[in-house]
Coordinates of C-alpha atoms in Angstrom, one line a residue:
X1 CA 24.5 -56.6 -40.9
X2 CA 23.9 -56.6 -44.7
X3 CA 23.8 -53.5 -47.1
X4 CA 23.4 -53.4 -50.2
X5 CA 26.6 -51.2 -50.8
X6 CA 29.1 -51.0 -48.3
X7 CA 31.7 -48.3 -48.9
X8 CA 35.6 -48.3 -47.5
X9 CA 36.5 -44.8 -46.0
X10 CA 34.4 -41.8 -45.1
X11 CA 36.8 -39.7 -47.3
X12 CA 34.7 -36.8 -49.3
X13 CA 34.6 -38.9 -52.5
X14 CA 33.1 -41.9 -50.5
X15 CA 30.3 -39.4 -49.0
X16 CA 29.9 -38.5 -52.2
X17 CA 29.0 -41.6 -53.5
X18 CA 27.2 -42.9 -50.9
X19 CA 24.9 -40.0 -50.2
X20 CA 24.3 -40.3 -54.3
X21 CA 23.1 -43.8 -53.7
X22 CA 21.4 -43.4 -50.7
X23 CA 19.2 -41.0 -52.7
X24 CA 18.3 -43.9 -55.2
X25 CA 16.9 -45.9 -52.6
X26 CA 20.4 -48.2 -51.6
X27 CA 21.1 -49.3 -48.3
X28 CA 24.8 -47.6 -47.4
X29 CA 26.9 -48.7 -45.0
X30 CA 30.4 -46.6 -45.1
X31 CA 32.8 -48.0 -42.8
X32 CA 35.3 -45.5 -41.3
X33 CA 38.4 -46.1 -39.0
X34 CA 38.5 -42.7 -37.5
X35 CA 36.7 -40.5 -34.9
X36 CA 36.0 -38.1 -37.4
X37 CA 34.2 -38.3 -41.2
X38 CA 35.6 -37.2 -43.8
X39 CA 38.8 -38.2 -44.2
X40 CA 41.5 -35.7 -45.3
X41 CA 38.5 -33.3 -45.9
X42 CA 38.1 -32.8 -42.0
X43 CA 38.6 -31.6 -38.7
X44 CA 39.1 -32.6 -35.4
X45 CA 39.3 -31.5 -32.2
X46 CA 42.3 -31.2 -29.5
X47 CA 42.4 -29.1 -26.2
X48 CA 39.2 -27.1 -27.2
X49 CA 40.3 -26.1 -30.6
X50 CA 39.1 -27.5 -33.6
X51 CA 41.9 -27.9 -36.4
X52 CA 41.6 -28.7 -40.0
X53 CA 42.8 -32.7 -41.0
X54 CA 44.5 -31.2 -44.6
X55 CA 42.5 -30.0 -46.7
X56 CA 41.7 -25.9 -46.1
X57 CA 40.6 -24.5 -49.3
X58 CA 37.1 -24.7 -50.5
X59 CA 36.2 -24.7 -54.0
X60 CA 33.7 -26.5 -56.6
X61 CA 30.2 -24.7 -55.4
X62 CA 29.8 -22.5 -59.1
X63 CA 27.7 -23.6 -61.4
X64 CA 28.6 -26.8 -63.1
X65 CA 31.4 -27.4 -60.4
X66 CA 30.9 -31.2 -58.5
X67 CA 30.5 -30.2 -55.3
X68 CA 27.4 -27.6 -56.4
X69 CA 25.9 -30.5 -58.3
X70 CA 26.0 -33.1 -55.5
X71 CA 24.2 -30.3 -53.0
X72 CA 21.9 -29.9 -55.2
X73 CA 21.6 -33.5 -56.1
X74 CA 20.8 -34.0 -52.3
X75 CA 19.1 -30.7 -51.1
X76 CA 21.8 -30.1 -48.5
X77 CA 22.8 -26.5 -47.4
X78 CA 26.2 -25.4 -46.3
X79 CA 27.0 -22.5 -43.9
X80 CA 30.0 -20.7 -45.9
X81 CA 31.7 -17.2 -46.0
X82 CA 33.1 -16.3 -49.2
X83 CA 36.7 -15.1 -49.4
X84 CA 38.0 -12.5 -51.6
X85 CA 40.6 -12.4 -52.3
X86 CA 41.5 -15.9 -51.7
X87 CA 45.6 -15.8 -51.0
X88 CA 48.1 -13.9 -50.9
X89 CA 51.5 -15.6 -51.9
X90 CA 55.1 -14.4 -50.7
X91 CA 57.6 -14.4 -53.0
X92 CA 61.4 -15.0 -52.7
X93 CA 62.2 -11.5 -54.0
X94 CA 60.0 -10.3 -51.3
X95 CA 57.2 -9.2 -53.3
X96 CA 53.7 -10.0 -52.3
X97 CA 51.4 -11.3 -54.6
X98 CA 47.4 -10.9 -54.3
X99 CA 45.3 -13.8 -55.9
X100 CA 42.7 -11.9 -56.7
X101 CA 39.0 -14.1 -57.5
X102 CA 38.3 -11.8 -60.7
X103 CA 40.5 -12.9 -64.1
X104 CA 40.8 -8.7 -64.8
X105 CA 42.2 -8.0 -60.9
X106 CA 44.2 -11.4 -61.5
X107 CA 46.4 -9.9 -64.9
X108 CA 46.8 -6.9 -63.3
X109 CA 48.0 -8.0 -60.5
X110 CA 50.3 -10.8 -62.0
X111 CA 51.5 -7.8 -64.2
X112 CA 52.6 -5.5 -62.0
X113 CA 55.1 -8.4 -60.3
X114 CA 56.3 -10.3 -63.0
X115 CA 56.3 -7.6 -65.8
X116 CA 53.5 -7.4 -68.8
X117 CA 55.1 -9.5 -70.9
X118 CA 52.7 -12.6 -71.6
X119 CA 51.0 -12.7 -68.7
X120 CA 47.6 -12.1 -70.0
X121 CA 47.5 -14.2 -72.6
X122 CA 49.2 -16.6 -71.0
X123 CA 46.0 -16.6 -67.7
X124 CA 43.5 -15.8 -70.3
X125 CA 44.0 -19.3 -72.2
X126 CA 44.5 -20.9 -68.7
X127 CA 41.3 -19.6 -67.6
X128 CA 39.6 -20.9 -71.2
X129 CA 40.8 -24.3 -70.7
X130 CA 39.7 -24.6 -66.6
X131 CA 36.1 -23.2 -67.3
X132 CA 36.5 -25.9 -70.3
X133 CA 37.8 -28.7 -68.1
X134 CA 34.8 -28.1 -65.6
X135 CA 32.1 -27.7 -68.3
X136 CA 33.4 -31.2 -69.9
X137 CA 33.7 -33.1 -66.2
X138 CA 30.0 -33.3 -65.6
X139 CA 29.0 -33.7 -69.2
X140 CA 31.4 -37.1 -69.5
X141 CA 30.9 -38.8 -66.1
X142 CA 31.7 -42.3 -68.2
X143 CA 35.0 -40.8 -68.4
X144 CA 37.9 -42.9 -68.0
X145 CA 36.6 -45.5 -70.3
X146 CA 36.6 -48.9 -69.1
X147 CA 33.8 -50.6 -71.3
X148 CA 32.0 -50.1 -74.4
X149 CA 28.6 -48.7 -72.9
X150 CA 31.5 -45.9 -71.3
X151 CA 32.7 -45.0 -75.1
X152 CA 29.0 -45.1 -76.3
X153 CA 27.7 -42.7 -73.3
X154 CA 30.5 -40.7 -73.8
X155 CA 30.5 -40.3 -77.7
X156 CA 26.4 -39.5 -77.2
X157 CA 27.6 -36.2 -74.7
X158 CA 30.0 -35.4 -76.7
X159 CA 30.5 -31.6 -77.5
X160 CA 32.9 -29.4 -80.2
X161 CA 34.8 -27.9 -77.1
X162 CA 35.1 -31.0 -75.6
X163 CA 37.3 -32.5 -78.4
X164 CA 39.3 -29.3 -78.7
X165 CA 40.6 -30.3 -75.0
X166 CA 42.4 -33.2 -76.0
X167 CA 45.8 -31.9 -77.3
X168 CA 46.3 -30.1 -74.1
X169 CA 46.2 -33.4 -72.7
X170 CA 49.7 -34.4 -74.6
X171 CA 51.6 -30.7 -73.7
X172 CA 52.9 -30.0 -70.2
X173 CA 52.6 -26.8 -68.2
X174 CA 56.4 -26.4 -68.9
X175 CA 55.4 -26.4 -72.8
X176 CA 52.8 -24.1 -72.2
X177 CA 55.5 -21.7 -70.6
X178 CA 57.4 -22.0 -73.2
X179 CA 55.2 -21.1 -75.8
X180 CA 54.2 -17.9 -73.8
X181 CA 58.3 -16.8 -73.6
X182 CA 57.8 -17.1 -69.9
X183 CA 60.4 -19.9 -68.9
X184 CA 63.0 -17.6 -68.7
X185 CA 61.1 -15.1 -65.8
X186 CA 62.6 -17.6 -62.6
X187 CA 60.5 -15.8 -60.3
X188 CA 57.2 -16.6 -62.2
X189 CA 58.7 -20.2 -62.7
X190 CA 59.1 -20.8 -58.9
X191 CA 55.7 -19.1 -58.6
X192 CA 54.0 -21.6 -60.9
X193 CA 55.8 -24.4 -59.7
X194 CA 54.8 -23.7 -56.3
X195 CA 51.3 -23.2 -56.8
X196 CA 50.9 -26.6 -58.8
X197 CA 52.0 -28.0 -56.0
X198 CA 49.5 -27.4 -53.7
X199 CA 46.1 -29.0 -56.4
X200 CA 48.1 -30.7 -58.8
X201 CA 50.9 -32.0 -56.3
X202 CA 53.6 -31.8 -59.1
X203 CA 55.8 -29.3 -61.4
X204 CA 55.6 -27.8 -64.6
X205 CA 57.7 -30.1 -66.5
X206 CA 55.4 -33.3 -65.0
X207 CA 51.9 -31.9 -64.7
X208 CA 49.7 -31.5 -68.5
X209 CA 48.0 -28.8 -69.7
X210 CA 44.4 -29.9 -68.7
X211 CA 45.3 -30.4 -65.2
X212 CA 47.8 -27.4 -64.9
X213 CA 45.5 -24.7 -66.4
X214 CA 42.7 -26.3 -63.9
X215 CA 45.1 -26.2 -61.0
X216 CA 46.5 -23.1 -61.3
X217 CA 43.2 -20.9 -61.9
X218 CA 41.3 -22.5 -58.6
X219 CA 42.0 -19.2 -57.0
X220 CA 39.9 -17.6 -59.9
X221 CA 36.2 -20.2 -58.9
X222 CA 34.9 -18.7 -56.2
X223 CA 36.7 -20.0 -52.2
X224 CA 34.9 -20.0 -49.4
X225 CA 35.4 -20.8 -45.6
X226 CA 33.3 -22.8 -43.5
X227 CA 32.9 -21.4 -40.0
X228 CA 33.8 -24.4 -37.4
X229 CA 36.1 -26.2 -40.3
X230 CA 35.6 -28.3 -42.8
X231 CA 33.5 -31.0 -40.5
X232 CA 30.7 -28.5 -41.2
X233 CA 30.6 -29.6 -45.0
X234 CA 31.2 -33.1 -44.0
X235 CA 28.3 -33.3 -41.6
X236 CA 25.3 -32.4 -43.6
X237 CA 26.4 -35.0 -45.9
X238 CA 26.5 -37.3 -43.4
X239 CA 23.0 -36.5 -42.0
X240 CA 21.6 -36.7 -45.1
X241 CA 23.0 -40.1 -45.6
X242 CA 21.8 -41.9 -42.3
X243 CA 18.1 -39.8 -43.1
X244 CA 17.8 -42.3 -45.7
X245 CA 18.5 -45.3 -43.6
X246 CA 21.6 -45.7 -44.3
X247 CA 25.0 -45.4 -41.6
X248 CA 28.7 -44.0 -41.2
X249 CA 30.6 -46.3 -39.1
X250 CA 33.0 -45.2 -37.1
X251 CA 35.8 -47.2 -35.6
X252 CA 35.9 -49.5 -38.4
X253 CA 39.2 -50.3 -39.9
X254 CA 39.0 -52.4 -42.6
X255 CA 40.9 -55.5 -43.3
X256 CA 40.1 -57.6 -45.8
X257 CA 37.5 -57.4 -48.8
X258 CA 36.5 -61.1 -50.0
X259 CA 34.2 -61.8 -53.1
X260 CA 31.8 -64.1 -53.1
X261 CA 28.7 -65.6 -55.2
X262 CA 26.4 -63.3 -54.4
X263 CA 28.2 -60.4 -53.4
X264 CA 31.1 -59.3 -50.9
X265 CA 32.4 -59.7 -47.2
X266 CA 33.9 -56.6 -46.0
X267 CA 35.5 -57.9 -42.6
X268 CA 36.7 -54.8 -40.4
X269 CA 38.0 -54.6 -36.8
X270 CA 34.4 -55.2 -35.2
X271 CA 32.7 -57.6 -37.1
X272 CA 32.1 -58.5 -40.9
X273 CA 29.5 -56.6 -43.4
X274 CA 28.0 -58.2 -46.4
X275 CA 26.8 -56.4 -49.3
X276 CA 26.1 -57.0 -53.1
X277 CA 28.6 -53.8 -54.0
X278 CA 31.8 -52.0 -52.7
X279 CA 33.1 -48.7 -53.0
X280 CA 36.6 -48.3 -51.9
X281 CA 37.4 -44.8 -50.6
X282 CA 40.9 -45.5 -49.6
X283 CA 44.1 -45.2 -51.8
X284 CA 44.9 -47.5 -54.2
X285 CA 48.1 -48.7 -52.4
X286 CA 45.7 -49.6 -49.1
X287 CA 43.1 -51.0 -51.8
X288 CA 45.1 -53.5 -53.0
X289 CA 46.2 -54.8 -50.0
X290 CA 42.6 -55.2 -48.8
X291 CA 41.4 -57.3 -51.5
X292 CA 41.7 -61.1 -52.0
X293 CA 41.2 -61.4 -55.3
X294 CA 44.4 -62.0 -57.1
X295 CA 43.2 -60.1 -60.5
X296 CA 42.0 -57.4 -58.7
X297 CA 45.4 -57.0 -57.1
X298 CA 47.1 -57.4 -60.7
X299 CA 44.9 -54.8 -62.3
X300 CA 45.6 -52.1 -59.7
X301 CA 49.7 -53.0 -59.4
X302 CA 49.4 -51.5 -62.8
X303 CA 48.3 -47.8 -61.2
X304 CA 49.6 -48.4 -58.1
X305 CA 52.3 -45.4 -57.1
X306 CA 55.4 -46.3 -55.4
X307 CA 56.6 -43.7 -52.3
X308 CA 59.7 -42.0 -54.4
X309 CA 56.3 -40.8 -56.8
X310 CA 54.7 -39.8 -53.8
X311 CA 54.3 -36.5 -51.3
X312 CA 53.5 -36.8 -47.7
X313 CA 53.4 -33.4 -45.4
X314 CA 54.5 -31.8 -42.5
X315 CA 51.9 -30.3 -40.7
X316 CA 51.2 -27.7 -37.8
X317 CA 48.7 -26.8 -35.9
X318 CA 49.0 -23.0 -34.0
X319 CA 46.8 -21.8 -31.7
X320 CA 47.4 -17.8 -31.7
X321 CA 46.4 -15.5 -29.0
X322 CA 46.1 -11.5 -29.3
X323 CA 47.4 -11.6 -33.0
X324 CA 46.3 -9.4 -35.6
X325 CA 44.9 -11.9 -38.6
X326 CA 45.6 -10.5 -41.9
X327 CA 42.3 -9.9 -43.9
X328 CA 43.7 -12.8 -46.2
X329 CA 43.0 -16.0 -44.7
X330 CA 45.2 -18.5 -47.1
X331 CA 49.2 -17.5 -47.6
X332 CA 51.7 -19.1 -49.0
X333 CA 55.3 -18.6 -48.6
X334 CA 58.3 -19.1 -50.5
X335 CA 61.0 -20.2 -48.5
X336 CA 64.2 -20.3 -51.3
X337 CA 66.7 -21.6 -49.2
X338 CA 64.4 -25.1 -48.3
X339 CA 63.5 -26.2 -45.1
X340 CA 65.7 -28.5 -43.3
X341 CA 66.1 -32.1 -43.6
X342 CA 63.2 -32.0 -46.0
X343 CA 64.2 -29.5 -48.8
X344 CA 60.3 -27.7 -49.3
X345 CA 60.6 -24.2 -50.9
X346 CA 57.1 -23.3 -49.7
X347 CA 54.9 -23.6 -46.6
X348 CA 50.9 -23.2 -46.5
X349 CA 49.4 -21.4 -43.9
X350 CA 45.3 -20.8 -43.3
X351 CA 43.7 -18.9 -40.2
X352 CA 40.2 -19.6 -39.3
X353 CA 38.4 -16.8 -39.4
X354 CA 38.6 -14.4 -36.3
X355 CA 35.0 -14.4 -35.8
X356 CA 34.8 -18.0 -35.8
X357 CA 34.1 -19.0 -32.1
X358 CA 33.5 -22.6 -33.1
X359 CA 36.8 -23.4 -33.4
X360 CA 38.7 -20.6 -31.2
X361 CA 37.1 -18.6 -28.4
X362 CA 37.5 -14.7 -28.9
X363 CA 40.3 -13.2 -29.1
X364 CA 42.0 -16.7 -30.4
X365 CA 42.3 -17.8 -33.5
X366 CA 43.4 -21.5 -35.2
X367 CA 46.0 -21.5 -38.0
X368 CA 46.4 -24.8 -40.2
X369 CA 50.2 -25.2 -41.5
X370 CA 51.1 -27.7 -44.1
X371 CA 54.9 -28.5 -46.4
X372 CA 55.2 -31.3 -48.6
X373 CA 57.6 -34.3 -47.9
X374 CA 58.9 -36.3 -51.2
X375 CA 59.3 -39.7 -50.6
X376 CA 57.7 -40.2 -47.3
X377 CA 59.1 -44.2 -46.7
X378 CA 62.3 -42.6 -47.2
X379 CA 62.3 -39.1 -45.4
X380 CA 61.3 -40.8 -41.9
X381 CA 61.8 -37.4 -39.8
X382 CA 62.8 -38.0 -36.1
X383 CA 63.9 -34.2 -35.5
X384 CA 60.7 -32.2 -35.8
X385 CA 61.5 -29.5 -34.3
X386 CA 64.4 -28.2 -36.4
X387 CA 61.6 -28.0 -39.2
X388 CA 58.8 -26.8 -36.8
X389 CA 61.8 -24.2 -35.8
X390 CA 62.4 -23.1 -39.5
X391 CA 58.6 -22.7 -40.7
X392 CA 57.6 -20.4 -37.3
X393 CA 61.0 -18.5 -38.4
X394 CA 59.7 -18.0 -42.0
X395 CA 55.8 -17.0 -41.1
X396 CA 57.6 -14.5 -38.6
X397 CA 60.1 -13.2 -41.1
X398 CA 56.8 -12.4 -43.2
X399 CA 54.8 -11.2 -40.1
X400 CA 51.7 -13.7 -40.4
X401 CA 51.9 -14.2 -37.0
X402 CA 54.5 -13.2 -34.1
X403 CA 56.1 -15.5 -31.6
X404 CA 54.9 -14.2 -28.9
X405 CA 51.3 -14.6 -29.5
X406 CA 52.0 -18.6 -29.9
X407 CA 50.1 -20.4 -27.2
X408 CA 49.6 -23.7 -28.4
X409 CA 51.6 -25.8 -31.5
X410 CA 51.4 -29.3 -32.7
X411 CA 53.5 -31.1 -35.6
X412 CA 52.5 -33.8 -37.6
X413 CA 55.2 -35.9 -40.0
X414 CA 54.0 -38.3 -42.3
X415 CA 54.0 -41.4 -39.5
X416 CA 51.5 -39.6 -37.9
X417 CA 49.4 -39.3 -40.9
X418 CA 49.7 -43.1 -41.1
X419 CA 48.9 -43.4 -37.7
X420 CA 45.5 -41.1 -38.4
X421 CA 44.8 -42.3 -41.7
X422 CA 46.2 -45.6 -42.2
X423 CA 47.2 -44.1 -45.4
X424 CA 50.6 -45.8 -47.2
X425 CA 53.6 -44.3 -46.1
X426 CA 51.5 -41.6 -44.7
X427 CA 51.2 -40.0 -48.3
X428 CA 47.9 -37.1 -48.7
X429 CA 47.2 -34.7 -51.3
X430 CA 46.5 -37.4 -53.8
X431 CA 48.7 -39.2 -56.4
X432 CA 50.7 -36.5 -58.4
X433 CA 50.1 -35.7 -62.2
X434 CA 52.7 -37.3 -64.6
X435 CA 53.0 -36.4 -68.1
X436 CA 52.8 -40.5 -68.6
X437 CA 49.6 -40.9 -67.1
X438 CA 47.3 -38.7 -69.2
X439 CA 43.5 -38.6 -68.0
X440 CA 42.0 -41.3 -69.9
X441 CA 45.2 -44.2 -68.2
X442 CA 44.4 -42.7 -64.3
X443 CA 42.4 -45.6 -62.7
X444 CA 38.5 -45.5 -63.4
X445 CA 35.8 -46.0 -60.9
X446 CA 35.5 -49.7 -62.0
X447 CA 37.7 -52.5 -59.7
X448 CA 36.2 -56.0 -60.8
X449 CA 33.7 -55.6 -63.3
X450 CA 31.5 -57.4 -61.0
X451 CA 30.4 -54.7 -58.2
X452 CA 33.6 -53.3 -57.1
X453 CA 34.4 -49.9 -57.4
X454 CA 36.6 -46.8 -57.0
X455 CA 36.6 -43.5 -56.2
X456 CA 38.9 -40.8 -54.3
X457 CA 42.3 -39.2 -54.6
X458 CA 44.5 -41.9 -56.4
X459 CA 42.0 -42.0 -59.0
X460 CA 40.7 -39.9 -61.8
X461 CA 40.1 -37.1 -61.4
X462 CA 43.2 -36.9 -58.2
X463 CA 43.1 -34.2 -55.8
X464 CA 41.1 -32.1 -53.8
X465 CA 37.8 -31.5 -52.3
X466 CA 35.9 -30.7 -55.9
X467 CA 38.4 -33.6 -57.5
X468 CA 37.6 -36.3 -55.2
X469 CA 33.5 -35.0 -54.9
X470 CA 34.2 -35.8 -58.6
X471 CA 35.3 -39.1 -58.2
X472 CA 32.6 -40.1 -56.1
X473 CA 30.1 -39.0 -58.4
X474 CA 31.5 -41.0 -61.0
X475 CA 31.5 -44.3 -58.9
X476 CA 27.6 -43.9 -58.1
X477 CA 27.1 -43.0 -61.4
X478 CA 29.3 -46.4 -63.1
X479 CA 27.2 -48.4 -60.4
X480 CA 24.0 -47.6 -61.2
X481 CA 24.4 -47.2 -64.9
X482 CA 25.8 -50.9 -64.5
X483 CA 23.1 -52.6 -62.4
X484 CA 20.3 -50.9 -63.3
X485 CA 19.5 -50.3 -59.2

């Protein structure tokens, strides 16, 4: 069957881009392994209960944000509760720490644990660079640059604030700390470490200003849930794209990509598509693998990350029965000593909401548990439950839940996210910042210069929903403004 774009992966950034498309009258086929759309942006469903895939935070719906503009691009509406406040974190001293949505409840807050000294200047700048950062990632969707139309498009939008971003690009969070008198305060080190990990999947010495301003004041956009899980912001997406005659595909894993005169082959476990563009979805470390093309596969070992750069997780899955769900949904919690066999000094835990009788019945409720795992090729994990053991221990120890109430668990390692995913070496949450990389060296949208393209969590902008929504936007954006379609 022919289309005239076929994309690789139903992740959010290839929804993105294809619904984008779809909208300017392109036939879009996106060809997806899984049950499920959407990727790592997900859910799925196991004995009745419907658990999230990764991701369980939701931001990117303000004004100006990705994820507002491609909803409104599209006219789609999401069902969504607003949170507030978002998380709650648990700190190694024992201190709990209330990320409040408002920048004023925020320095107070952050003030009363970690002393006065700095902290409001220090949030008030990060706060000016992230509503900065979002303001500028609309306005320069050329951005990376990968021709001279990109440079010209993005010179025209240029904008004073804009260029007052760009030394921020060359100092790292660490830096930042520094210049505040803040790198001495260990508890608001390991605080700030922590929380880059989960949106920026790095620390403070690696990740740059721009990201690590952006990362750390996601708490501060407004977070909502979706009752029933994330599918429920995946599948409007996907209804819209199949009202415009285009089709997610499920059960198609793709296996090879081939170029040829007019166009490409995209052959895939049932059968072979031909279009006259591609979007890959998938990382770039699948990507390459998939395509034939020997330059194509020289250009991306450039960007390509090896495992030792990368995180995998560990993941859980609790069903809870008769517990009493904090009014927080989102915690997480230091764990100082590490977690066995793996090392993580924090775990993420999110409950659904205990009204939500889409994904629990009454009186139940669904919580999502995730850890990072460096080097996933290396840290092969064959004893689960000594880590599954260690992480109910810890949310106990803080009394998230109790034992007791525990009345179904699942674990998840990093082979069983390559199992799910056919992701390399079972690594999610995106590629990590590096203070090498700055923004304008991450991989842009284009693959070949021909009618191959990028978009997802390996490339700019990285991770998350909103980053990834990003990405995609960017793709349909380089295709059309290439083609003229």
């Amino acid at each position: 069957m022919d289309y005239d774009v076929v994309v690789l992966g139903s992740g959010f950034g290839s929804l993105t881009a294809a619904a984008l498309l779809a909208k300017r009258g392109l036939r879009v086929g996106v060809l997806e392994q899984a049950k499920y759309p959407g990727g790592c942006s997900s859910s799925f469903k196991r004995k009745g209960y419907w658990f999230e895939t990764g991701a369980t935070t939701l931001v990117g719906l303000d004004e100006g944000m990705p994820l507002r503009y491609l909803l409104d691009e599209i006219r789609e509406e999401v069902s969504l509760q607003k949170l507030e406040p978002p998380m709650q974190v648990h700190l190694p001293n024992g201190e709990t720490l209330t990320r409040y949505g408002y920048l004023e409840d925020w320095i107070a807050e952050a003030e009363r644990v970690f002393g006065k000294h700095s902290q409001r200047p220090f949030w008030e700048h990060c706060y000016k660079i992230s509503q900065q950062v979002w303001r500028t990632s609309l306005q320069q969707r050329s951005f990376p640059f990968s021709n001279l139309r990109d440079l010209l498009l993005s010179v025209a939008r240029a904008r004073p604030a804009q260029l007052h971003l760009l030394p921020a690009a060359f100092r790292t969070m660490e830096d930042m700390l520094r210049h505040y008198d803040l790198l001495q305060d260990k508890l608001f080190v390991d605080f700030v470490n922590e929380q880059l990990l989960i949106t920026a999947q790095n620390k403070l010495e690696e990740v740059n200003e721009l990201f690590g301003a952006t990362a750390l004041c996601y708490t501060l956009y407004s977070n909502y849930y979706v009752p029933g899980g994330l599918i429920n912001l995946v599948n409007p997406i996907v209804n819209y794209i199949s009202r415009q005659e285009s089709r997610v595909l499920h059960g198609q894993k793709v296996q090879r990509v081939s170029k040829e005169e007019n166009g490409y082959v995209t052959s895939t476990s049932k059968g072979s598509f031909k279009s006259r563009f591609v979007i890959s979805g998938l990382p770039l470390n699948n990507t390459m693998q998939l395509f034939d093309d020997k330059k194509i596969q020289q250009t991306l070992q450039k960007h390509v990350m090896p495992s030792e750069m990368l995180n995998g997780a560990f993941t859980m899955g609790l069903v809870l029965q008769g517990q009493s769900i904090p009014e927080v949904l989102h915690h997480q919690v230091h764990v100082p000593e590490g977690l066995p066999l793996i090392g993580s000094k924090s775990i993420f835990i999110s409950f659904s909401h205990p009204e939500d009788t889409l994904r629990a019945p009454a009186g139940e409720v669904v919580a999502s548990i995730s850890t990072h795992v460096k080097h996933p090729e290396q840290n092969v994990i064959e004893d689960k439950a000594v880590i599954q053991a260690a992480i109910v221990d810890a949310l106990v120890r803080q009394q998230l839940i109790r034992r007791e109430n525990i009345v179904y668990e699942q674990t998840a390692t990093p082979g069983a996210w390559i199992f799910w995913t056919q992701r390399a070496y079972g690594a999610v949450g995106g590629y990590p910042q590096y203070q090498h990389v700055k923004p304008w060296q991450m991989k842009d949208a284009r693959l070949d210069h021909k009618g191959a393209y990028l978009c997802g969590d390996t490339v700019y902008p990285g991770q998350g929903i909103v980053g990834v929504c990003l990405s995609g936007i960017i793709a349909a954006e380089k295709l059309l403004q290439d083609h003229a379609v």
